[in-house]
Structure formats: structure tokens, C-alpha cells
Coordinates of C-alpha atoms in Angstrom, one line a residue:
X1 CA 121.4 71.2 79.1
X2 CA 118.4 72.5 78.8
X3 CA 116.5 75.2 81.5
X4 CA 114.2 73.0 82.5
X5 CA 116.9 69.9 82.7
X6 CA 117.7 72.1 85.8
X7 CA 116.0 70.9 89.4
X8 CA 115.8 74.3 90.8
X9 CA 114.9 76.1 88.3
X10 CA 111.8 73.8 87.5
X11 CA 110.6 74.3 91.1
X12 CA 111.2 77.4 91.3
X13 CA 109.1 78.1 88.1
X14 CA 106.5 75.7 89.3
X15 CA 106.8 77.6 93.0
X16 CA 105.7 81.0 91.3
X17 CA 103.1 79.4 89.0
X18 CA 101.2 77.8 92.0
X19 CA 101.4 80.8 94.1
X20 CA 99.8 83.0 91.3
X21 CA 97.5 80.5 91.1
X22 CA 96.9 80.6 95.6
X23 CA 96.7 83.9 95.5
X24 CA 94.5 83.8 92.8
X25 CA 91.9 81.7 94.5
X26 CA 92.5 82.5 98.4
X27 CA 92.2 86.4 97.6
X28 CA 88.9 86.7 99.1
X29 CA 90.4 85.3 102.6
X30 CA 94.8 86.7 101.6
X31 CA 93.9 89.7 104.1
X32 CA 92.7 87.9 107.1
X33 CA 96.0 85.6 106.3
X34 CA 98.2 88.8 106.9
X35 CA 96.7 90.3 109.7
X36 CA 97.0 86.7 111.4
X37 CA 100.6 86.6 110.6
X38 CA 101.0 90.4 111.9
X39 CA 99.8 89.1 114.9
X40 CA 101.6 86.1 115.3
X41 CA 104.7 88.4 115.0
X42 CA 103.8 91.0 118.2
X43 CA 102.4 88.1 120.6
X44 CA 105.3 86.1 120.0
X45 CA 108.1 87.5 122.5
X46 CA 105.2 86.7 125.0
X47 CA 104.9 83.1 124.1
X48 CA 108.5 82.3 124.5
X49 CA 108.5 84.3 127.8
X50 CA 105.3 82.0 129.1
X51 CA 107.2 79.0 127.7
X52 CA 110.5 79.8 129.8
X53 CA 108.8 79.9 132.8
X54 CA 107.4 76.7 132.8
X55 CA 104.2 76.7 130.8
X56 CA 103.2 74.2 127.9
X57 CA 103.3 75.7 124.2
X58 CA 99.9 74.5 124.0
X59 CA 98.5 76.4 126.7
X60 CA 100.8 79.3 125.9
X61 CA 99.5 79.5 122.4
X62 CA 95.6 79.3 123.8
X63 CA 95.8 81.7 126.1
X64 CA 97.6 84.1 123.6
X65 CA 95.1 83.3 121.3
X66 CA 92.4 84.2 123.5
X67 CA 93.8 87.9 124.2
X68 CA 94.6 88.7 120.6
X69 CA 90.8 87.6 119.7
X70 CA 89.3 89.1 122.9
X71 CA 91.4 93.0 121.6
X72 CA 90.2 92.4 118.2
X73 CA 86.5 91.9 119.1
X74 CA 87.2 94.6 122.3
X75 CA 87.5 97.5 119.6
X76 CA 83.6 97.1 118.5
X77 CA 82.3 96.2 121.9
X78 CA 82.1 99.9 123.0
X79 CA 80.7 101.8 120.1
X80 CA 77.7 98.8 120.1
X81 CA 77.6 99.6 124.0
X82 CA 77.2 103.4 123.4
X83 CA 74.9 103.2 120.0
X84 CA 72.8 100.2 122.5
X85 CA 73.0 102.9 125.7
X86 CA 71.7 105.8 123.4
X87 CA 69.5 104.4 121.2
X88 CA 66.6 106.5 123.4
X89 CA 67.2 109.9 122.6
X90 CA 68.2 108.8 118.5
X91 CA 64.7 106.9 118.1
X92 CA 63.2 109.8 120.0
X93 CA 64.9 112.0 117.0
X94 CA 63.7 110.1 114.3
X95 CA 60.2 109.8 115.8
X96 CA 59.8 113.7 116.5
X97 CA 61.6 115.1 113.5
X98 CA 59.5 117.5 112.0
X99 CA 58.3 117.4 108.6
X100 CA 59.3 120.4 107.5
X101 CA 62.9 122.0 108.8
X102 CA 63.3 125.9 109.2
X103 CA 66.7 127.8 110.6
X104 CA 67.6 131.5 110.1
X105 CA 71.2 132.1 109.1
X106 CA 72.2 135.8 107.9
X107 CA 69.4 137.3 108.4
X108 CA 67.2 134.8 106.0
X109 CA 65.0 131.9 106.9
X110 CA 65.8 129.1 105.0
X111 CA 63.0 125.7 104.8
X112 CA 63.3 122.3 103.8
X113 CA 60.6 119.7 103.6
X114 CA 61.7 116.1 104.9
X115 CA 58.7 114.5 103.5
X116 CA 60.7 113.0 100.3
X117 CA 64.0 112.3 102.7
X118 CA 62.1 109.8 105.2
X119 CA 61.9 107.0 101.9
X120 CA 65.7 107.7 101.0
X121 CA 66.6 106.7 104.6
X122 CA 63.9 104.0 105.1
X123 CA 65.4 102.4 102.2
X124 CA 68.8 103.1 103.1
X125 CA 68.9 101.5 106.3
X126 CA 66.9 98.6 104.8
X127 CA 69.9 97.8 102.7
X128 CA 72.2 97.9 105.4
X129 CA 70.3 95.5 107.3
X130 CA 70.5 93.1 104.8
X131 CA 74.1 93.7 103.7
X132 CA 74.9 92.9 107.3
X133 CA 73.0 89.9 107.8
X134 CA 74.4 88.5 104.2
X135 CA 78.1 89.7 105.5
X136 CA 77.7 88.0 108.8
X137 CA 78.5 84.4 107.9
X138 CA 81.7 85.3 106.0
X139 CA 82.6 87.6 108.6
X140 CA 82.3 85.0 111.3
X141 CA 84.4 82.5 108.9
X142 CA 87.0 84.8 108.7
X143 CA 87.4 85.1 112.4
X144 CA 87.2 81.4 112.5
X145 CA 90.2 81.7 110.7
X146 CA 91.9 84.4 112.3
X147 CA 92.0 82.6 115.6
X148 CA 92.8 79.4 114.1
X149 CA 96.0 80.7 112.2
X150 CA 97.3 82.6 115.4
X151 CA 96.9 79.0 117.5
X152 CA 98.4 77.6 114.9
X153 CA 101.6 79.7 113.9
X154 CA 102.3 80.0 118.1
X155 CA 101.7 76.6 118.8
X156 CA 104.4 75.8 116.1
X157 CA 106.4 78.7 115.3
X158 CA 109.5 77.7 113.9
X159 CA 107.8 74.9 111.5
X160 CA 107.2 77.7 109.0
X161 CA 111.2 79.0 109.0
X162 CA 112.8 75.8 108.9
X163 CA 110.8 74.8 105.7
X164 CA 112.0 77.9 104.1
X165 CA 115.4 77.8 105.8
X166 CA 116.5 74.3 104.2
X167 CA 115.1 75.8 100.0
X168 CA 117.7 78.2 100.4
X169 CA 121.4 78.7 100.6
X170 CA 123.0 80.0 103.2
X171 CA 123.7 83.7 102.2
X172 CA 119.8 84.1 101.1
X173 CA 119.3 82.7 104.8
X174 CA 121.3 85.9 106.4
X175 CA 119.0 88.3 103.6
X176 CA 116.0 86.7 105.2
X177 CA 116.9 87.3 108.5
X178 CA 117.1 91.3 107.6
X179 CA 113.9 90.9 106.7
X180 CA 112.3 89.6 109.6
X181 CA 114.0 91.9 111.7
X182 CA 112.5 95.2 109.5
X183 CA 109.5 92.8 109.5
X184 CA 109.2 93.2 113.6
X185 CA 110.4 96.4 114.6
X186 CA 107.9 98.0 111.7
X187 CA 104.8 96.4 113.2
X188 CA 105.6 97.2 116.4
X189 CA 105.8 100.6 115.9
X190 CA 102.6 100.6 113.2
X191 CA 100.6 99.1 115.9
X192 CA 101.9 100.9 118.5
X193 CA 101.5 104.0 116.2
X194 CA 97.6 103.0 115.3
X195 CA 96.9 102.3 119.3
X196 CA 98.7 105.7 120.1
X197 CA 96.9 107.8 117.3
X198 CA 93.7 106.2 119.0
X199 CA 93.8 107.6 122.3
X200 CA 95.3 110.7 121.6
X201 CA 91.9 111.2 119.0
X202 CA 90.0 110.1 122.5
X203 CA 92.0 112.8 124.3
X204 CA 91.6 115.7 121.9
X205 CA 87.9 115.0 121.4
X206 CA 87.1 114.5 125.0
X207 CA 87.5 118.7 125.7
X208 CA 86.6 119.5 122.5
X209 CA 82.8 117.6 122.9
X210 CA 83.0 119.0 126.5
X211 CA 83.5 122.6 125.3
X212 CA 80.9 122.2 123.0
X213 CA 78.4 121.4 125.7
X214 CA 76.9 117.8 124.5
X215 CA 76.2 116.0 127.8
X216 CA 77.2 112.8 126.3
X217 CA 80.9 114.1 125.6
X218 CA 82.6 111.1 126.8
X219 CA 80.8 108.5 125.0
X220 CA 81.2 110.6 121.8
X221 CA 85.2 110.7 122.7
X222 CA 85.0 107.2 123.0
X223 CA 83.1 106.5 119.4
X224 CA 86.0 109.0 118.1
X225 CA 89.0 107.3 119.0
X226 CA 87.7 103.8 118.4
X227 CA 86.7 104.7 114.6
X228 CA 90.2 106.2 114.3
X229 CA 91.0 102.5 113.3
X230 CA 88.6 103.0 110.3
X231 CA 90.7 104.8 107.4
X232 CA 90.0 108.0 105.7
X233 CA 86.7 108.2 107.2
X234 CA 87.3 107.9 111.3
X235 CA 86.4 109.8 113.6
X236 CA 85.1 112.8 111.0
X237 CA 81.3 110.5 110.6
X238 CA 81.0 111.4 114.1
X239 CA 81.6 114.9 113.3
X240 CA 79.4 115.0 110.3
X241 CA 76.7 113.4 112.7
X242 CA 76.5 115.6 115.5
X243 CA 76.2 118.3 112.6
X244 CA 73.1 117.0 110.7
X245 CA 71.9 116.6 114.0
X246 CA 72.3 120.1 115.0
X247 CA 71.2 121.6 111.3
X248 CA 67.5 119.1 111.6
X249 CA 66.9 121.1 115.1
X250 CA 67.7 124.3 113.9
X251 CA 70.9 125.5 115.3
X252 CA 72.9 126.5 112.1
X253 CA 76.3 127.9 114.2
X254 CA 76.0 125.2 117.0
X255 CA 76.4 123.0 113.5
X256 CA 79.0 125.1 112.0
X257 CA 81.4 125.6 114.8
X258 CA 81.2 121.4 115.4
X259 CA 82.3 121.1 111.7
X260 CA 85.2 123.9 112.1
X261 CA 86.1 122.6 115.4
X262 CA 85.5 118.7 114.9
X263 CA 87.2 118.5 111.5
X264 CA 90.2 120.5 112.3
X265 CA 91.4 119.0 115.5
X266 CA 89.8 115.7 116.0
X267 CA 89.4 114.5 112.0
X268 CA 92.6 116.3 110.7
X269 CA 95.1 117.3 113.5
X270 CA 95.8 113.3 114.8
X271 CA 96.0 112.3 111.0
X272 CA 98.0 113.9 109.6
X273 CA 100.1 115.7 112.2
X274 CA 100.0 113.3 115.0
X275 CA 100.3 110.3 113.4
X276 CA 103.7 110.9 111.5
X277 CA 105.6 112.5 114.0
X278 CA 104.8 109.2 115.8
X279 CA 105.7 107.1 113.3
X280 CA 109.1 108.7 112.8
X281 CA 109.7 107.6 116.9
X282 CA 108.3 104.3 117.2
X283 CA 108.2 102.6 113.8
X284 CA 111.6 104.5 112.5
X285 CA 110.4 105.4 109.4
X286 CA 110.3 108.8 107.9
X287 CA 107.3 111.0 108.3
X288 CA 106.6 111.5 104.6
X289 CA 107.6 107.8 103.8
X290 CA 104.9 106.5 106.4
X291 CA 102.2 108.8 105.2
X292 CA 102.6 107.7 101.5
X293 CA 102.3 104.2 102.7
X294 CA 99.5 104.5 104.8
X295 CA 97.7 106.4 102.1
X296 CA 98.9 104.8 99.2
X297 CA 97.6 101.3 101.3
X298 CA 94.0 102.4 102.1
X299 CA 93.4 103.6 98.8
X300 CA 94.4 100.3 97.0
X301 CA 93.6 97.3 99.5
X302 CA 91.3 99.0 102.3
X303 CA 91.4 99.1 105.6
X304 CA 94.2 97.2 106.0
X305 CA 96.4 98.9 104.0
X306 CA 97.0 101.0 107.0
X307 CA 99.1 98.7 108.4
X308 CA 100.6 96.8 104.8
X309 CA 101.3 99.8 103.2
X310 CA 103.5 101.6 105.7
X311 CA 105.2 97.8 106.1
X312 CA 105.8 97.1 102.0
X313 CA 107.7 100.6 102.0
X314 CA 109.7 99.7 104.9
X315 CA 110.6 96.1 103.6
X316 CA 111.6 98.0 100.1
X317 CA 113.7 100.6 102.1
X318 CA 115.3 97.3 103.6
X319 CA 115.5 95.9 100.2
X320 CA 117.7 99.0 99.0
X321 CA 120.0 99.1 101.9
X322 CA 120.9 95.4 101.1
X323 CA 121.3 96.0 97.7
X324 CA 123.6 99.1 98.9
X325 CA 125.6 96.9 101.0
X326 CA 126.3 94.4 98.5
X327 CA 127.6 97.5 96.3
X328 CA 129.6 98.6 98.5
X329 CA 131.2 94.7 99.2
X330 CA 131.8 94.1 95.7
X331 CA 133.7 97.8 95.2
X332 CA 135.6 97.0 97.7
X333 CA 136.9 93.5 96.6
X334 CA 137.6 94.8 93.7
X335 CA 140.1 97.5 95.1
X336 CA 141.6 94.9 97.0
X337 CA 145.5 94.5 96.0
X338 CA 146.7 91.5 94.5
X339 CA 149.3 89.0 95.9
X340 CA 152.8 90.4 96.0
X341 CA 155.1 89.7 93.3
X342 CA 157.5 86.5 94.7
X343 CA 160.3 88.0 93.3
X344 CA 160.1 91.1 95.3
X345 CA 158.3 89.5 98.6
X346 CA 161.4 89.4 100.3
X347 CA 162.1 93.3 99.5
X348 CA 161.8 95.9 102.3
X349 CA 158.6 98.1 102.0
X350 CA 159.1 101.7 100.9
X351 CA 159.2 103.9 105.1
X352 CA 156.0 105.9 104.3
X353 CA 153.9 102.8 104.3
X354 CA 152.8 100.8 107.5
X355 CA 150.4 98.8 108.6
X356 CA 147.7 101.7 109.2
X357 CA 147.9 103.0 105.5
X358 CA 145.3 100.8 104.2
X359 CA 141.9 101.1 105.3
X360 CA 139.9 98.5 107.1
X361 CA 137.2 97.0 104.7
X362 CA 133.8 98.7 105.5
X363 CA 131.9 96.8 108.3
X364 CA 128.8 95.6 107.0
X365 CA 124.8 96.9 107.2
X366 CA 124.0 96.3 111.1
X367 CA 121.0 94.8 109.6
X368 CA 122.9 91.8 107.7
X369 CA 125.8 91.4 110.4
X370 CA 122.2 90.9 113.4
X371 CA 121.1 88.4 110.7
X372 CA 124.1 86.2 112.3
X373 CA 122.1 85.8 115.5
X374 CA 119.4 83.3 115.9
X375 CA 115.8 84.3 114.7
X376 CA 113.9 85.1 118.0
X377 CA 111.6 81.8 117.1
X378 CA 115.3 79.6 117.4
X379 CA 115.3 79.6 120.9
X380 CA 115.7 76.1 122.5
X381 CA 111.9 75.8 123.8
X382 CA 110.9 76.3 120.4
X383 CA 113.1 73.5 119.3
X384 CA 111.7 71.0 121.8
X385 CA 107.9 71.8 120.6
X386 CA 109.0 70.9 117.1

């Protein structure tokens, strides 16, 4: 018989040809997919607790629709409300800049002309402009999306696991069910982690603004923790702001200590120190592993690699303690002793052995022996929506 005589093995061949070929073609759109899906997986619990107690899936699905797009859209509302509230004293910056800048720093005077800078950032924010206003209608499909894929996945959540429950056999089933389980816990503690790492930056910058006497040292704080959401820049463009800003008026220490000061504890200190020990607590990853991830994801697929890349390693970690477990099975089926002899059943054993002097076969990974329960979407409400 020949390989492709085989039923399985022809769909499954054809299943990993056509999903090259998706991916291929639905790249531009495959990240808003994921961060739907990550979603879906923390609003969940909630929609089975507003289904027990008496409301429709429909309505419990709209209404968690509604908060996950109303906290999406909540984390730019501020930084457009402070940017709208201050735009005063920025136009009044731009307007009165001087065309030639002169500060004294070690004993020197030091001049630069802004005459051949004001074209540089004329035609620099004129790009902007119209990158944004070409961005816009993508950006505003995508959300389309977004909220339609959440509606969708919590109107009908368990559609998507019995499809892929009745492709495989049962002991793949069991392997899955690891997976969704590392799936869940690890996003709760990522986005717990990311909302955490948020207001602490808020915190740290508040007193540190404060100290530095900008009247304004909330709303600052505010823009801080809110761009800790952006990767590898965050929070620091704030920093780097208010120093240009001091440096163009003059004040060459007021600049340097809101570098020192800025960098170190409100660019640095929540990154890199912060963020990890977090991570360790809430998403149960090691610190090192969940900085590689969230590094090695930014890097390679943007900003939301914060949250993929952290989740891939902990799915691989997964991967290896299954892998270890099924080791460990095997070995041990292998040691196991034979049938007795019949001849020599009936023969009394020797007196130092009893019943204790073989060891119980290892217990299974905790992971694979949870996978026995029923996946949080089994529940009977979910099977009476279907």
C-alpha cells in the first residue's frame, strides 16, 4: 500500500499544505487572530459564571465583548486626553523656540542654530500625518475583527474543541488538554504581569516627576505607565522628551539628571528587574526563561511578541515535560517483571520479599493526569449553546 493509499496520512499532508498556504495569505491579519484568541481565553471563566446564573450566551458573550474592546481602546484614551489637555504649553514651545539655542555647561558656552532643524521636523511630522491617516482604515478593520472573533469564540466556545477533539485519538486528546492548561495559567500571569509592570512604572514615575519639580507630574506618570505596553521603547520617549525639552531652554543639568534619573528607575528598573521577579510569581516561569521570551518576541514579531514569546517558551517547556513523562512510562514498562513461570507459581516466595519490595510505578506529570478532567469550556451550559 502505498503512503498516500493511506486516509490519514493524505489529510494530514493536505492539512499542513493548506495551513502554510493560510498562514501565508492571512499573515497580515495572523496577529490580530492571536491576540483575539488570548482574549477569549481570560474572559472566558467569566462567561460561564454569567451563563450559570441565568444569563443568555448571547448576551453573556456581548457584554464580555464590550469590556474587552472598551480595555483595549481604554489604554490610548488617556495619553490622547493628556497630549489634547496640553497641547497649549507644546504649541506655545514650538512657536517661541528660539532660532538659535545657547547653554553653558563646564564652564563653556555652547550654540546651536535651529534654523536647518525646523524643515527636518516640518517634514517629519508631515509623514506621520499621512502614515496615520493611510493606517487608519486597516487599523479600524482589524478591530472590526478583533471584536468580531471574541463574539464569536464566547458565543460558541466549545465548537472550536470538539472539531479538533473527534481528528484525534484519544491519548493525543489528554496531550492537548496539557496544553490548554499551560495555555491559561501562562496568559494569566503574562497579562497580569504586563498590567502589574504598568502601574508599578505609574508608581515609580509619579515621585520621581514630582521630585523633579514638573508641575504636570501626574499626567507624565500616567503617559509612563501607559507606554509601558509599548516594547523596548516605553516609557524611556517620555524621558528622552522632557530632556530635549529641557536642553532647547537651556537647562543642561535639569536635562541631565531627568536622563540619569528617568532612564534608570522608570525606563530600566520595572523592565528588567520588576518585570521578571513578577513573572516568576504569577506566570510560573523562570525569570531568565520569561525575559528571553519576551525579548526574543519583540525583536522578531513586534509588539506582540511580548505576550507570544514568553507563551511559545512556556508551551515548549510543556512540550519537554511530556516528552519526559513518556520517558519515564516507557522505562518503566520495560523494568516491569514478566509473568511467573507456571511451573513454579505454586512455589513459596523467598521470606525477604513481600508485598512492599517493589516500587509503585511513578505517578504521572500532574499536568497529563489534570488532562483527565473536563476542559473548563465542557461545562453543561456550554453544551446546551451548541
Amino acid at each position: 500500500m502505498s503512503w498516500f493509499d493511506d486516509r490519514r496520512r493524505r489529510l494530514g499532508f493536505a492539512f499542513v499544505l493548506v495551513s502554510i498556504v493560510s498562514l501565508y495569505v492571512l499573515w497580515q491579519i495572523v496577529w490580530t487572530v492571536f491576540f483575539a484568541l488570548t482574549f477569549v481565553y481570560l474572559l472566558y471563566p467569566w462567561r460561564r459564571e454569567l451563563v450559570d446564573h441565568g444569563l443568555r450566551p448571547r448576551l453573556a458573550a456581548a457584554a464580555l465583548t464590550v469590556v474587552a474592546s472598551v480595555g483595549v481602546v481604554g489604554l490610548f484614551i488617556p495619553v490622547l486626553v493628556v497630549i489634547y489637555q496640553r497641547r497649549g504649553p507644546f504649541l506655545d514651545f514650538l512657536r517661541d523656540a528660539p532660532e538659535v539655542i545657547e547653554f553653558s555647561f563646564g564652564g563653556f558656552t555652547y550654540a546651536y542654530e535651529l534654523v536647518g532643524l525646523v524643515p527636518i521636523v516640518r517634514d517629519a511630522l508631515s509623514d506621520l500625518a499621512v502614515d496615520v491617516a493611510s493606517a487608519a482604515p486597516i487599523l479600524a478593520m482589524k478591530v472590526f475583527l478583533f471584536v468580531f472573533l471574541v463574539y464569536a469564540l464566547l458565543y460558541k466556545p466549545g465548537g472550536v474543541r470538539a472539531l479538533l477533539f473527534r481528528t484525534v485519538p484519544g491519548d493525543v486528546q489528554e496531550e492537548l488538554m496539557a496544553y490548554h492548561e499551560r495555555t491559561r495559567e501562562t496568559l494569566y500571569g503574562l497579562y497580569f504581569v504586563q498590567a502589574a509592570t504598568g502601574v508599578l512604572t505609574f508608581l515609580i514615575a509619579l515621585p520621581v516627576f514630582a521630585m523633579l519639580g514638573y508641575e504636570a507630574f501626574f499626567s507624565i506618570a500616567v503617559i509612563a505607565g501607559i507606554l509601558q505596553f509599548v516594547p523596548i521603547l516605553g516609557p524611556s520617549v517620555v524621558v528622552v522628551a522632557i530632556a530635549v525639552v529641557e536642553v532647547a531652554a537651556g537647562d543642561v543639568p535639569q536635562a541631565i539628571l531627568v536622563v540619569v534619573l528617568g532612564l534608570t528607575l522608570i525606563g530600566f528598573l520595572p523592565d528588567a528587574v520588576l518585570r521578571p521577579r513578577l513573572a516568576k510569581h504569577s506566570a510560573g516561569m523562570p525569570a531568565s526563561l520569561y525575559f528571553v521570551g519576551f525579548l526574543g518576541g519583540v525583536f522578531t514579531v513586534g509588539p506582540i511578541g511580548i505576550i507570544a514569546g514568553p507563551l511559545v517558551l512556556s508551551l515548549l517547556v510543556q512540550t519537554v515535560e511530556l516528552f519526559a513523562s513518556g520517558v519515564e512510562e516507557r522505562d518503566w514498562l520495560e523494568l516491569e517483571p514478566a509473568d511467573p513461570d507456571p511451573d513454579v507459581a505454586d512455589e513459596d516466595p523467598p521470606e525477604d520479599v513481600g508485598p512492599d519490595a517493589i516500587d509503585d510505578p511513578p505517578h504521572g506529570d500532574p499536568s497529563i493526569d489534570s488532562a483527565s478532567e473536563p476542559i473548563d469550556g465542557a461545562s453543561e451550559s456550554d453544551s446546551a449553546d451548541d
